[in-house]
């Protein structure tokens, strides 16, 4: 199961505390585009632009890693001023590794942010990096994604139980120490 579990599950990409991650030593962030940064096929907006500017000012290296086609990803990358990989074949980890090689980072200080378990998160876990799952920005999705949302819901159900048990265990452990 852990292959499908994100390190963290948050409401939105725009609620991630990147400053904290930078202080913890993280240096690179890989982003899925569709429904992670903007709705599916929507152009880059001011919010996305601002996020990338902030991250780059903080010292993060950023890369768009999308399974979508080049024209879509290229256009987005020009607005947010970040490099990109299109048709990335997520969840295969090869392109995640390629980004780390390019950036000179390791799985220990690299983060993947995405809205899909079976592509973004699974690939990040296979590459052994930190994975952050976010809720999709907009409910309108292509049919092949809608179909993947069903098993995703099952995994998220077990993931939430896993988180509750993990927290309870930690509390117990603290009491014992
Ligand atoms: Mg997506």
PDB file of C-alpha atoms and ligand atoms in Angstrom:
ATOM      1  CA  UNK A   1       0.000   0.000   0.000  1.00  0.00           C
ATOM      2  CA  UNK A   2       2.756   2.462   0.871  1.00  0.00           C
ATOM      3  CA  UNK A   3       3.526   2.824  -2.833  1.00  0.00           C
ATOM      4  CA  UNK A   4       0.170   4.550  -3.161  1.00  0.00           C
ATOM      5  CA  UNK A   5       0.344   6.621   0.020  1.00  0.00           C
ATOM      6  CA  UNK A   6       1.557  10.208  -0.195  1.00  0.00           C
ATOM      7  CA  UNK A   7       3.897  11.588   2.478  1.00  0.00           C
ATOM      8  CA  UNK A   8       1.264  14.314   2.981  1.00  0.00           C
ATOM      9  CA  UNK A   9      -2.270  14.948   1.769  1.00  0.00           C
ATOM     10  CA  UNK A  10      -3.364  18.604   1.573  1.00  0.00           C
ATOM     11  CA  UNK A  11      -6.323  20.622   0.301  1.00  0.00           C
ATOM     12  CA  UNK A  12      -4.387  22.623  -2.271  1.00  0.00           C
ATOM     13  CA  UNK A  13      -0.960  23.201  -3.786  1.00  0.00           C
ATOM     14  CA  UNK A  14      -1.386  26.793  -2.669  1.00  0.00           C
ATOM     15  CA  UNK A  15      -1.590  25.761   0.979  1.00  0.00           C
ATOM     16  CA  UNK A  16       1.743  23.963   1.068  1.00  0.00           C
ATOM     17  CA  UNK A  17       4.193  25.475   3.547  1.00  0.00           C
ATOM     18  CA  UNK A  18       7.199  25.531   1.217  1.00  0.00           C
ATOM     19  CA  UNK A  19       9.127  27.796   3.551  1.00  0.00           C
ATOM     20  CA  UNK A  20       9.084  25.061   6.188  1.00  0.00           C
ATOM     21  CA  UNK A  21      10.264  22.495   3.639  1.00  0.00           C
ATOM     22  CA  UNK A  22      13.109  24.762   2.603  1.00  0.00           C
ATOM     23  CA  UNK A  23      14.142  25.113   6.243  1.00  0.00           C
ATOM     24  CA  UNK A  24      13.992  21.324   6.541  1.00  0.00           C
ATOM     25  CA  UNK A  25      16.522  21.069   3.715  1.00  0.00           C
ATOM     26  CA  UNK A  26      14.366  20.444   0.643  1.00  0.00           C
ATOM     27  CA  UNK A  27      15.735  22.077  -2.499  1.00  0.00           C
ATOM     28  CA  UNK A  28      13.668  20.957  -5.494  1.00  0.00           C
ATOM     29  CA  UNK A  29       9.955  20.676  -6.273  1.00  0.00           C
ATOM     30  CA  UNK A  30       8.439  18.762  -9.170  1.00  0.00           C
ATOM     31  CA  UNK A  31       4.908  19.778 -10.104  1.00  0.00           C
ATOM     32  CA  UNK A  32       2.170  18.085 -12.006  1.00  0.00           C
ATOM     33  CA  UNK A  33       0.246  20.752 -13.974  1.00  0.00           C
ATOM     34  CA  UNK A  34      -3.377  19.789 -14.669  1.00  0.00           C
ATOM     35  CA  UNK A  35      -5.597  20.040 -11.621  1.00  0.00           C
ATOM     36  CA  UNK A  36      -2.537  20.537  -9.403  1.00  0.00           C
ATOM     37  CA  UNK A  37      -1.621  24.115 -10.378  1.00  0.00           C
ATOM     38  CA  UNK A  38      -4.662  25.106 -12.498  1.00  0.00           C
ATOM     39  CA  UNK A  39      -7.821  23.337 -13.738  1.00  0.00           C
ATOM     40  CA  UNK A  40      -7.312  20.774 -16.515  1.00  0.00           C
ATOM     41  CA  UNK A  41      -5.969  22.504 -19.675  1.00  0.00           C
ATOM     42  CA  UNK A  42      -6.369  25.990 -18.177  1.00  0.00           C
ATOM     43  CA  UNK A  43      -3.562  28.495 -18.808  1.00  0.00           C
ATOM     44  CA  UNK A  44      -1.171  29.534 -16.041  1.00  0.00           C
ATOM     45  CA  UNK A  45      -2.797  32.172 -13.852  1.00  0.00           C
ATOM     46  CA  UNK A  46      -1.480  34.885 -11.526  1.00  0.00           C
ATOM     47  CA  UNK A  47      -1.594  32.563  -8.528  1.00  0.00           C
ATOM     48  CA  UNK A  48       0.610  29.967 -10.243  1.00  0.00           C
ATOM     49  CA  UNK A  49       2.970  32.673 -11.471  1.00  0.00           C
ATOM     50  CA  UNK A  50       3.296  34.093  -7.961  1.00  0.00           C
ATOM     51  CA  UNK A  51       3.951  30.648  -6.448  1.00  0.00           C
ATOM     52  CA  UNK A  52       6.812  29.908  -8.837  1.00  0.00           C
ATOM     53  CA  UNK A  53       8.328  33.327  -8.281  1.00  0.00           C
ATOM     54  CA  UNK A  54       8.189  32.814  -4.500  1.00  0.00           C
ATOM     55  CA  UNK A  55       9.710  29.345  -4.731  1.00  0.00           C
ATOM     56  CA  UNK A  56      12.516  30.504  -6.988  1.00  0.00           C
ATOM     57  CA  UNK A  57      13.217  33.483  -4.698  1.00  0.00           C
ATOM     58  CA  UNK A  58      13.327  31.082  -1.736  1.00  0.00           C
ATOM     59  CA  UNK A  59      15.989  29.047  -3.521  1.00  0.00           C
ATOM     60  CA  UNK A  60      13.956  26.102  -4.812  1.00  0.00           C
ATOM     61  CA  UNK A  61      14.572  24.538  -8.198  1.00  0.00           C
ATOM     62  CA  UNK A  62      11.225  23.818  -9.888  1.00  0.00           C
ATOM     63  CA  UNK A  63      10.215  21.558 -12.752  1.00  0.00           C
ATOM     64  CA  UNK A  64       6.889  20.831 -14.401  1.00  0.00           C
ATOM     65  CA  UNK A  65       6.503  17.088 -14.912  1.00  0.00           C
ATOM     66  CA  UNK A  66       3.356  16.383 -16.912  1.00  0.00           C
ATOM     67  CA  UNK A  67       1.929  13.475 -18.870  1.00  0.00           C
ATOM     68  CA  UNK A  68       0.213  16.019 -21.123  1.00  0.00           C
ATOM     69  CA  UNK A  69       1.435  17.019 -24.616  1.00  0.00           C
ATOM     70  CA  UNK A  70       4.222  19.488 -25.300  1.00  0.00           C
ATOM     71  CA  UNK A  71       2.232  22.542 -26.534  1.00  0.00           C
ATOM     72  CA  UNK A  72       0.178  22.596 -23.325  1.00  0.00           C
ATOM     73  CA  UNK A  73       3.106  22.178 -20.943  1.00  0.00           C
ATOM     74  CA  UNK A  74       5.452  24.476 -22.886  1.00  0.00           C
ATOM     75  CA  UNK A  75       2.954  27.339 -22.884  1.00  0.00           C
ATOM     76  CA  UNK A  76       2.416  26.948 -19.149  1.00  0.00           C
ATOM     77  CA  UNK A  77       6.152  26.807 -18.478  1.00  0.00           C
ATOM     78  CA  UNK A  78       6.751  30.076 -20.340  1.00  0.00           C
ATOM     79  CA  UNK A  79       4.400  31.930 -17.995  1.00  0.00           C
ATOM     80  CA  UNK A  80       5.708  30.481 -14.714  1.00  0.00           C
ATOM     81  CA  UNK A  81       9.326  30.495 -15.980  1.00  0.00           C
ATOM     82  CA  UNK A  82      10.166  26.915 -15.056  1.00  0.00           C
ATOM     83  CA  UNK A  83      11.584  24.079 -17.101  1.00  0.00           C
ATOM     84  CA  UNK A  84       9.334  21.183 -18.094  1.00  0.00           C
ATOM     85  CA  UNK A  85       9.075  17.548 -19.085  1.00  0.00           C
ATOM     86  CA  UNK A  86       6.046  16.606 -21.221  1.00  0.00           C
ATOM     87  CA  UNK A  87       4.637  13.117 -21.848  1.00  0.00           C
ATOM     88  CA  UNK A  88       6.554  12.211 -18.702  1.00  0.00           C
ATOM     89  CA  UNK A  89       5.184   8.633 -18.531  1.00  0.00           C
ATOM     90  CA  UNK A  90       4.342   8.956 -14.835  1.00  0.00           C
ATOM     91  CA  UNK A  91       4.262   6.730 -12.763  1.00  0.00           C
ATOM     92  CA  UNK A  92       7.521   5.501 -14.292  1.00  0.00           C
ATOM     93  CA  UNK A  93      10.252   7.027 -12.104  1.00  0.00           C
ATOM     94  CA  UNK A  94      12.807   7.604 -14.899  1.00  0.00           C
ATOM     95  CA  UNK A  95      11.895  11.245 -15.499  1.00  0.00           C
ATOM     96  CA  UNK A  96      11.759  11.994 -11.772  1.00  0.00           C
ATOM     97  CA  UNK A  97      15.328  10.677 -11.572  1.00  0.00           C
ATOM     98  CA  UNK A  98      16.326  12.693 -14.624  1.00  0.00           C
ATOM     99  CA  UNK A  99      15.126  15.897 -12.905  1.00  0.00           C
ATOM    100  CA  UNK A 100      17.115  15.114  -9.746  1.00  0.00           C
ATOM    101  CA  UNK A 101      20.194  14.491 -11.856  1.00  0.00           C
ATOM    102  CA  UNK A 102      19.715  17.796 -13.676  1.00  0.00           C
ATOM    103  CA  UNK A 103      19.138  19.711 -10.424  1.00  0.00           C
ATOM    104  CA  UNK A 104      21.842  17.897  -8.468  1.00  0.00           C
ATOM    105  CA  UNK A 105      19.356  16.928  -5.761  1.00  0.00           C
ATOM    106  CA  UNK A 106      18.570  13.575  -4.152  1.00  0.00           C
ATOM    107  CA  UNK A 107      15.339  11.771  -3.177  1.00  0.00           C
ATOM    108  CA  UNK A 108      15.958  13.094   0.356  1.00  0.00           C
ATOM    109  CA  UNK A 109      15.618  16.753  -0.621  1.00  0.00           C
ATOM    110  CA  UNK A 110      13.205  16.572  -3.568  1.00  0.00           C
ATOM    111  CA  UNK A 111       9.407  16.885  -3.442  1.00  0.00           C
ATOM    112  CA  UNK A 112       6.722  15.814  -5.917  1.00  0.00           C
ATOM    113  CA  UNK A 113       3.353  17.620  -5.838  1.00  0.00           C
ATOM    114  CA  UNK A 114       0.373  16.200  -7.735  1.00  0.00           C
ATOM    115  CA  UNK A 115      -3.344  15.433  -7.665  1.00  0.00           C
ATOM    116  CA  UNK A 116      -3.294  11.800  -8.797  1.00  0.00           C
ATOM    117  CA  UNK A 117      -2.202   8.747  -6.820  1.00  0.00           C
ATOM    118  CA  UNK A 118      -1.609   6.407  -9.779  1.00  0.00           C
ATOM    119  CA  UNK A 119       0.632   8.792 -11.675  1.00  0.00           C
ATOM    120  CA  UNK A 120       2.134  11.638  -9.608  1.00  0.00           C
ATOM    121  CA  UNK A 121       2.343   9.971  -6.195  1.00  0.00           C
ATOM    122  CA  UNK A 122       3.221   6.444  -7.290  1.00  0.00           C
ATOM    123  CA  UNK A 123       6.032   7.787  -9.486  1.00  0.00           C
ATOM    124  CA  UNK A 124       7.381   9.973  -6.678  1.00  0.00           C
ATOM    125  CA  UNK A 125       7.286   7.031  -4.285  1.00  0.00           C
ATOM    126  CA  UNK A 126       9.082   4.800  -6.799  1.00  0.00           C
ATOM    127  CA  UNK A 127      11.750   7.499  -7.072  1.00  0.00           C
ATOM    128  CA  UNK A 128      11.742   7.523  -3.222  1.00  0.00           C
ATOM    129  CA  UNK A 129      11.145  11.266  -2.912  1.00  0.00           C
ATOM    130  CA  UNK A 130       8.720  13.116  -0.646  1.00  0.00           C
ATOM    131  CA  UNK A 131       5.225  13.097  -2.187  1.00  0.00           C
ATOM    132  CA  UNK A 132       2.424  15.590  -1.576  1.00  0.00           C
ATOM    133  CA  UNK A 133      -1.043  14.725  -2.822  1.00  0.00           C
ATOM    134  CA  UNK A 134      -3.395  17.684  -3.286  1.00  0.00           C
ATOM    135  CA  UNK A 135      -7.117  17.735  -3.972  1.00  0.00           C
ATOM    136  CA  UNK A 136      -7.908  18.337  -7.674  1.00  0.00           C
ATOM    137  CA  UNK A 137      -8.605  22.029  -8.350  1.00  0.00           C
ATOM    138  CA  UNK A 138     -11.644  21.437 -10.545  1.00  0.00           C
ATOM    139  CA  UNK A 139     -14.060  18.465 -10.702  1.00  0.00           C
ATOM    140  CA  UNK A 140     -14.254  18.463 -14.511  1.00  0.00           C
ATOM    141  CA  UNK A 141     -11.889  15.718 -15.729  1.00  0.00           C
ATOM    142  CA  UNK A 142     -11.343  13.437 -18.706  1.00  0.00           C
ATOM    143  CA  UNK A 143     -12.965  10.012 -18.542  1.00  0.00           C
ATOM    144  CA  UNK A 144      -9.695   8.068 -18.055  1.00  0.00           C
ATOM    145  CA  UNK A 145      -8.978  10.204 -14.982  1.00  0.00           C
ATOM    146  CA  UNK A 146     -12.538   9.909 -13.645  1.00  0.00           C
ATOM    147  CA  UNK A 147     -12.166   6.113 -13.771  1.00  0.00           C
ATOM    148  CA  UNK A 148      -8.937   6.246 -11.772  1.00  0.00           C
ATOM    149  CA  UNK A 149     -10.661   8.334  -9.097  1.00  0.00           C
ATOM    150  CA  UNK A 150     -12.691   5.299  -7.989  1.00  0.00           C
ATOM    151  CA  UNK A 151      -9.797   3.080  -6.796  1.00  0.00           C
ATOM    152  CA  UNK A 152      -8.137   6.300  -5.596  1.00  0.00           C
ATOM    153  CA  UNK A 153     -11.051   6.862  -3.221  1.00  0.00           C
ATOM    154  CA  UNK A 154     -10.579   3.345  -1.801  1.00  0.00           C
ATOM    155  CA  UNK A 155      -6.872   3.990  -1.216  1.00  0.00           C
ATOM    156  CA  UNK A 156      -7.585   7.361   0.385  1.00  0.00           C
ATOM    157  CA  UNK A 157     -10.053   5.695   2.746  1.00  0.00           C
ATOM    158  CA  UNK A 158      -7.317   3.314   3.976  1.00  0.00           C
ATOM    159  CA  UNK A 159      -4.767   6.120   3.952  1.00  0.00           C
ATOM    160  CA  UNK A 160      -6.915   8.198   6.319  1.00  0.00           C
ATOM    161  CA  UNK A 161      -7.238   5.223   8.701  1.00  0.00           C
ATOM    162  CA  UNK A 162      -3.485   4.710   8.434  1.00  0.00           C
ATOM    163  CA  UNK A 163      -2.900   8.375   9.412  1.00  0.00           C
ATOM    164  CA  UNK A 164      -5.246   8.165  12.408  1.00  0.00           C
ATOM    165  CA  UNK A 165      -3.573   4.963  13.662  1.00  0.00           C
ATOM    166  CA  UNK A 166      -0.109   6.411  13.082  1.00  0.00           C
ATOM    167  CA  UNK A 167      -0.965   9.544  15.100  1.00  0.00           C
ATOM    168  CA  UNK A 168      -2.506   7.455  17.883  1.00  0.00           C
ATOM    169  CA  UNK A 169       0.608   5.266  18.004  1.00  0.00           C
ATOM    170  CA  UNK A 170       2.823   8.329  18.252  1.00  0.00           C
ATOM    171  CA  UNK A 171       0.741   9.746  21.095  1.00  0.00           C
ATOM    172  CA  UNK A 172       0.906   6.401  22.914  1.00  0.00           C
ATOM    173  CA  UNK A 173       4.651   6.297  22.378  1.00  0.00           C
ATOM    174  CA  UNK A 174       5.052   9.822  23.786  1.00  0.00           C
ATOM    175  CA  UNK A 175       3.069   8.847  26.883  1.00  0.00           C
ATOM    176  CA  UNK A 176       5.311   5.832  27.445  1.00  0.00           C
ATOM    177  CA  UNK A 177       8.564   7.748  27.052  1.00  0.00           C
TER     178      UNK A 177
HETATM  179 MG1  LIG B   1      -3.034  16.171 -12.622  1.00  0.00          MG
END
